[in-house]
Coordinates of N, CA and C in Angstrom, one line a residue:
X1 N 52.6 44.1 44.8 CA 52.4 43.5 46.1 C 53.5 44.0 47.0
X2 N 53.1 44.4 48.2 CA 54.1 45.0 49.2 C 54.9 43.9 49.8
X3 N 56.2 44.3 50.1 CA 57.1 43.3 50.7 C 56.9 43.4 52.2
X4 N 56.3 42.3 52.8 CA 56.0 42.3 54.2 C 57.2 42.0 55.0
X5 N 58.3 41.5 54.4 CA 59.5 41.1 55.2 C 60.4 42.2 55.5
X6 N 60.1 43.5 55.0 CA 61.0 44.6 55.3 C 62.5 44.3 54.9
X7 N 62.7 43.7 53.8 CA 64.0 43.4 53.3 C 64.7 42.2 53.9
X8 N 64.0 41.5 54.8 CA 64.6 40.3 55.4 C 64.6 39.1 54.5
X9 N 65.4 38.1 54.8 CA 65.4 36.9 54.1 C 64.1 36.1 54.4
X10 N 63.3 35.8 53.4 CA 62.0 35.2 53.6 C 62.0 33.8 52.9
X11 N 61.2 32.9 53.4 CA 61.0 31.6 52.8 C 59.5 31.2 53.0
X12 N 59.2 30.0 52.6 CA 57.9 29.4 52.7 C 58.0 28.0 53.4
X13 N 57.0 27.7 54.2 CA 56.9 26.4 54.8 C 56.5 25.4 53.7
X14 N 57.2 24.3 53.6 CA 56.9 23.2 52.7 C 56.4 21.9 53.3
X15 N 56.8 21.7 54.6 CA 56.4 20.5 55.3 C 56.4 20.7 56.8
X16 N 55.4 20.1 57.5 CA 55.3 20.2 58.9 C 55.1 18.8 59.5
X17 N 55.9 18.4 60.4 CA 55.8 17.1 61.0 C 56.0 17.3 62.5
X18 N 54.8 17.4 63.2 CA 54.9 17.7 64.7 C 55.4 19.1 64.9
X19 N 56.5 19.2 65.7 CA 57.2 20.5 66.0 C 58.3 20.8 65.0
X20 N 58.5 19.9 64.0 CA 59.6 20.0 63.0 C 58.9 20.6 61.7
X21 N 59.6 21.7 61.2 CA 59.1 22.2 59.9 C 60.2 22.4 59.0
X22 N 59.9 22.2 57.7 CA 60.9 22.4 56.6 C 60.4 23.6 55.9
X23 N 61.4 24.5 55.5 CA 61.1 25.7 54.7 C 62.1 25.9 53.6
X24 N 61.6 26.4 52.5 CA 62.4 26.7 51.4 C 62.8 28.2 51.4
X25 N 64.0 28.6 51.2 CA 64.5 29.9 51.1 C 65.2 30.1 49.8
X26 N 64.5 30.7 48.8 CA 65.1 30.8 47.5 C 66.3 31.7 47.3
X27 N 66.5 32.7 48.2 CA 67.6 33.6 48.1 C 68.8 33.2 48.8
X28 N 68.7 32.9 50.0 CA 69.9 32.3 50.8 C 69.4 31.6 52.0
X29 N 70.1 30.5 52.4 CA 69.7 29.7 53.5 C 70.1 30.4 54.8
X30 N 69.2 30.4 55.8 CA 69.5 30.9 57.1 C 70.6 30.0 57.7
X31 N 71.4 30.5 58.6 CA 72.5 29.7 59.2 C 71.9 28.8 60.3
X32 N 72.7 27.7 60.5 CA 72.3 26.8 61.6 C 72.2 27.6 62.9
X33 N 71.2 27.4 63.7 CA 70.8 28.0 65.0 C 70.2 29.4 64.8
X34 N 70.0 29.9 63.6 CA 69.3 31.1 63.4 C 67.8 30.9 63.8
X35 N 67.2 31.9 64.3 CA 65.8 31.9 64.7 C 64.9 32.3 63.4
X36 N 63.9 31.5 63.2 CA 62.9 31.8 62.1 C 61.6 32.3 62.8
X37 N 60.9 33.3 62.2 CA 59.7 33.8 62.8 C 58.6 33.5 61.8
X38 N 57.4 33.0 62.3 CA 56.2 32.8 61.5 C 55.1 33.4 62.3
X39 N 54.3 34.2 61.5 CA 53.0 34.8 62.1 C 51.9 33.8 61.9
X40 N 51.4 33.2 63.0 CA 50.4 32.2 62.9 C 49.0 32.8 63.3
X41 N 48.0 32.7 62.4 CA 46.7 33.2 62.7 C 46.1 32.5 63.9
X42 N 45.4 33.3 64.7 CA 44.9 32.8 65.9 C 43.7 33.6 66.5
X43 N 42.5 33.1 66.5 CA 41.4 33.8 67.1 C 41.2 35.3 66.7
X44 N 41.2 35.6 65.5 CA 41.0 36.9 65.0 C 42.3 37.8 65.0
X45 N 43.4 37.2 65.5 CA 44.7 37.9 65.6 C 45.8 37.0 65.1
X46 N 46.9 37.2 65.6 CA 48.0 36.3 65.3 C 49.0 36.2 66.4
X47 N 49.8 35.2 66.4 CA 50.9 35.0 67.4 C 52.2 34.7 66.6
X48 N 53.3 35.1 67.2 CA 54.6 34.8 66.6 C 55.1 33.5 67.1
X49 N 55.4 32.6 66.1 CA 56.1 31.3 66.5 C 57.5 31.4 66.1
X50 N 58.4 31.1 67.0 CA 59.8 31.0 66.7 C 60.3 29.6 66.5
X51 N 61.1 29.4 65.5 CA 61.6 28.0 65.2 C 63.1 28.2 65.1
X52 N 63.9 27.2 65.4 CA 65.4 27.3 65.3 C 65.9 26.4 64.2
X53 N 66.7 26.9 63.3 CA 67.2 26.1 62.2 C 68.2 25.1 62.8
X54 N 68.0 23.8 62.4 CA 68.8 22.7 62.9 C 69.6 22.0 61.8
X55 N 69.2 22.2 60.5 CA 69.8 21.4 59.5 C 69.6 22.1 58.1
X56 N 70.6 22.0 57.3 CA 70.4 22.4 55.9 C 70.2 21.1 55.1
X57 N 69.1 21.0 54.3 CA 68.7 19.8 53.7 C 69.1 19.8 52.2
X58 N 69.6 20.9 51.7 CA 69.9 21.0 50.2 C 68.7 21.5 49.5
X59 N 68.8 21.9 48.2 CA 67.7 22.4 47.4 C 67.0 23.6 48.1
X60 N 67.8 24.5 48.7 CA 67.3 25.7 49.3 C 66.4 25.4 50.5
X61 N 66.5 24.3 51.1 CA 65.6 23.8 52.2 C 66.3 23.7 53.5
X62 N 65.6 24.2 54.6 CA 66.2 24.0 55.9 C 65.1 23.3 56.8
X63 N 65.6 22.6 57.8 CA 64.8 22.0 58.8 C 64.9 22.7 60.1
X64 N 63.8 23.0 60.8 CA 63.8 23.8 62.0 C 62.9 23.2 63.0
X65 N 63.1 23.4 64.3 CA 62.3 23.0 65.4 C 61.6 24.1 66.0
X66 N 60.3 24.0 66.1 CA 59.4 25.1 66.7 C 59.6 25.1 68.2
X67 N 59.6 26.3 68.8 CA 59.7 26.4 70.2 C 58.4 26.5 70.9
X68 N 57.3 26.3 70.2 CA 55.9 26.3 70.7 C 55.0 25.5 69.8
X69 N 53.8 25.4 70.1 CA 52.8 24.6 69.3 C 52.8 25.0 67.9
X70 N 52.7 24.1 67.0 CA 52.6 24.3 65.6 C 51.2 24.4 65.1
X71 N 50.2 24.3 66.0 CA 48.8 24.4 65.6 C 48.6 25.7 64.8
X72 N 47.9 25.6 63.7 CA 47.6 26.7 62.9 C 48.6 26.9 61.8
X73 N 49.7 26.2 61.8 CA 50.7 26.3 60.7 C 50.2 25.6 59.4
X74 N 50.5 26.1 58.3 CA 50.1 25.5 57.0 C 51.2 25.6 56.0
X75 N 51.3 24.7 55.1 CA 52.2 24.8 54.0 C 52.0 26.1 53.2
X76 N 53.0 26.7 52.8 CA 52.9 28.0 52.1 C 53.0 29.2 52.9
X77 N 53.0 29.1 54.2 CA 53.1 30.3 55.1 C 54.5 30.8 55.0
X78 N 54.5 32.2 55.1 CA 55.8 32.9 55.1 C 56.6 32.7 56.4
X79 N 57.9 32.5 56.2 CA 58.9 32.3 57.3 C 59.9 33.4 57.1
X80 N 60.3 34.1 58.2 CA 61.3 35.1 58.1 C 62.5 34.7 58.9
X81 N 63.7 34.8 58.3 CA 65.0 34.6 59.0 C 65.2 35.9 59.8
X82 N 65.3 35.7 61.2 CA 65.6 36.9 62.0 C 67.0 37.4 61.9
X83 N 67.9 36.6 61.3 CA 69.3 37.1 61.1 C 70.2 36.8 62.3
X84 N 69.6 36.1 63.3 CA 70.5 35.8 64.5 C 69.8 34.6 65.2
X85 N 70.5 34.2 66.3 CA 70.0 33.1 67.1 C 68.9 33.6 68.1
X86 N 68.2 32.6 68.7 CA 67.3 32.9 69.8 C 68.2 33.4 71.0
X87 N 67.7 34.5 71.6 CA 68.4 35.1 72.7 C 67.5 35.2 73.9
X88 N 68.1 35.2 75.1 CA 67.4 35.3 76.3 C 68.0 36.4 77.2
X89 N 67.2 37.0 78.1 CA 67.8 38.0 79.0 C 68.7 37.3 80.0
X90 N 69.8 38.1 80.4 CA 70.7 37.6 81.4 C 71.0 38.7 82.4
X91 N 71.5 38.4 83.6 CA 71.8 39.4 84.5 C 71.0 39.3 85.8
X92 N 71.2 40.3 86.7 CA 70.6 40.4 88.0 C 69.1 40.4 87.8
X93 N 68.5 41.1 86.8 CA 67.1 41.2 86.7 C 66.4 39.9 86.4
X94 N 67.1 38.9 86.0 CA 66.5 37.6 85.7 C 66.4 36.6 86.9
X95 N 67.1 37.0 88.0 CA 67.1 36.1 89.1 C 65.8 35.9 89.7
X96 N 65.4 34.7 89.9 CA 64.1 34.4 90.5 C 62.9 34.4 89.5
X97 N 63.2 34.7 88.3 CA 62.1 34.8 87.3 C 62.0 33.5 86.5
X98 N 60.9 33.3 85.8 CA 60.6 32.1 85.0 C 60.4 32.5 83.6
X99 N 61.1 31.9 82.6 CA 61.0 32.2 81.2 C 60.6 31.0 80.3
X100 N 60.1 31.3 79.1 CA 59.8 30.3 78.2 C 61.1 30.1 77.3
X101 N 61.0 29.2 76.3 CA 62.2 28.9 75.5 C 62.8 30.0 74.7
X102 N 62.0 31.1 74.5 CA 62.5 32.2 73.7 C 62.8 33.4 74.6
X103 N 62.8 33.2 75.9 CA 63.2 34.3 76.8 C 62.1 35.3 77.2
X104 N 60.9 34.9 77.0 CA 59.8 35.8 77.4 C 59.4 35.3 78.8
X105 N 59.1 36.3 79.7 CA 58.7 35.9 81.1 C 57.3 35.3 81.1
X106 N 57.2 34.2 81.9 CA 55.9 33.5 82.0 C 55.4 33.4 83.4
X107 N 56.0 34.3 84.3 CA 55.7 34.2 85.7 C 54.7 35.2 86.2
X108 N 54.2 36.0 85.3 CA 53.2 37.0 85.6 C 53.7 38.2 86.4
X109 N 55.0 38.4 86.4 CA 55.6 39.5 87.2 C 56.0 40.7 86.3
X110 N 55.5 40.7 85.1 CA 55.7 41.9 84.2 C 57.1 41.8 83.5
X111 N 57.4 42.9 82.9 CA 58.7 42.9 82.0 C 59.9 42.6 82.9
X112 N 60.9 42.1 82.2 CA 62.2 41.8 82.8 C 63.1 43.0 82.8
X113 N 63.7 43.3 83.9 CA 64.6 44.4 84.0 C 66.1 43.9 83.7
X114 N 66.3 43.6 82.5 CA 67.6 43.1 82.1 C 68.1 43.9 80.8
X115 N 69.3 44.3 80.8 CA 69.8 45.2 79.7 C 70.6 44.3 78.7
X116 N 70.9 43.1 79.0 CA 71.7 42.2 78.1 C 70.9 41.0 77.8
X117 N 71.1 40.5 76.5 CA 70.5 39.3 76.1 C 71.7 38.5 75.5
X118 N 71.6 37.1 75.6 CA 72.7 36.3 75.1 C 72.0 35.1 74.3
X119 N 72.7 34.6 73.3 CA 72.2 33.5 72.5 C 72.0 32.2 73.4
X120 N 71.1 31.4 73.2 CA 70.8 30.2 74.0 C 72.0 29.2 73.8
X121 N 72.7 29.3 72.8 CA 73.9 28.4 72.6 C 75.2 29.0 73.0
X122 N 75.1 29.9 74.0 CA 76.3 30.6 74.5 C 77.1 29.7 75.4
X123 N 78.4 29.8 75.5 CA 79.2 29.1 76.4 C 78.8 29.5 77.8
X124 N 78.7 28.6 78.8 CA 78.4 28.9 80.2 C 79.6 29.6 80.8
X125 N 79.4 30.4 81.8 CA 80.5 31.1 82.5 C 81.3 30.0 83.2
X126 N 82.6 30.3 83.4 CA 83.5 29.4 84.0 C 83.2 29.3 85.5
X127 N 83.3 28.1 86.1 CA 83.1 27.9 87.5 C 84.5 27.9 88.1
X128 N 84.7 28.8 89.0 CA 86.0 28.9 89.7 C 85.7 29.2 91.2
X129 N 85.3 28.1 91.9 CA 84.9 28.3 93.3 C 86.1 28.7 94.1
X130 N 85.8 29.5 95.1 CA 86.8 30.0 96.1 C 87.1 28.8 97.0
X131 N 88.3 28.2 97.0 CA 88.6 27.1 97.9 C 88.3 27.3 99.4
X132 N 88.3 28.5 99.8 CA 88.0 28.9 101.2 C 86.5 28.7 101.5
X133 N 85.7 28.7 100.5 CA 84.2 28.7 100.7 C 83.7 27.2 100.7
X134 N 84.5 26.3 100.4 CA 84.1 24.9 100.3 C 83.9 24.3 101.7
X135 N 82.9 23.6 101.9 CA 82.7 22.9 103.2 C 83.0 21.5 103.0
X136 N 83.9 21.0 103.9 CA 84.2 19.5 103.7 C 83.5 18.7 104.8

């Protein structure tokens, strides 16, 4: 049997409750806030569902929250640890654009012209207003 995970840490879904899913990872647990990827069959093709690890439950099990509909998920489906957090584009190219929870543009304006991506749990930039620009 071929390894579809390309050497990545893979697990299997064991429980689905709404947008919450539990998965078992026999080799090693994904870290908290790591993104998990699931290929969900859909109308003759498939779509990628991203879930974020929220909790280690013990017994090689993690609990994750799906970032989109869990329709089509089933117990036993393969889950792949992406090895990092969910990231979104940042910078000038994102100004005025609309994105979904995983950083994909949903405004119909085509690809984003951004060269940098940051984790969604990144610290915000410091706010240091220029006192001369404040209107009293």
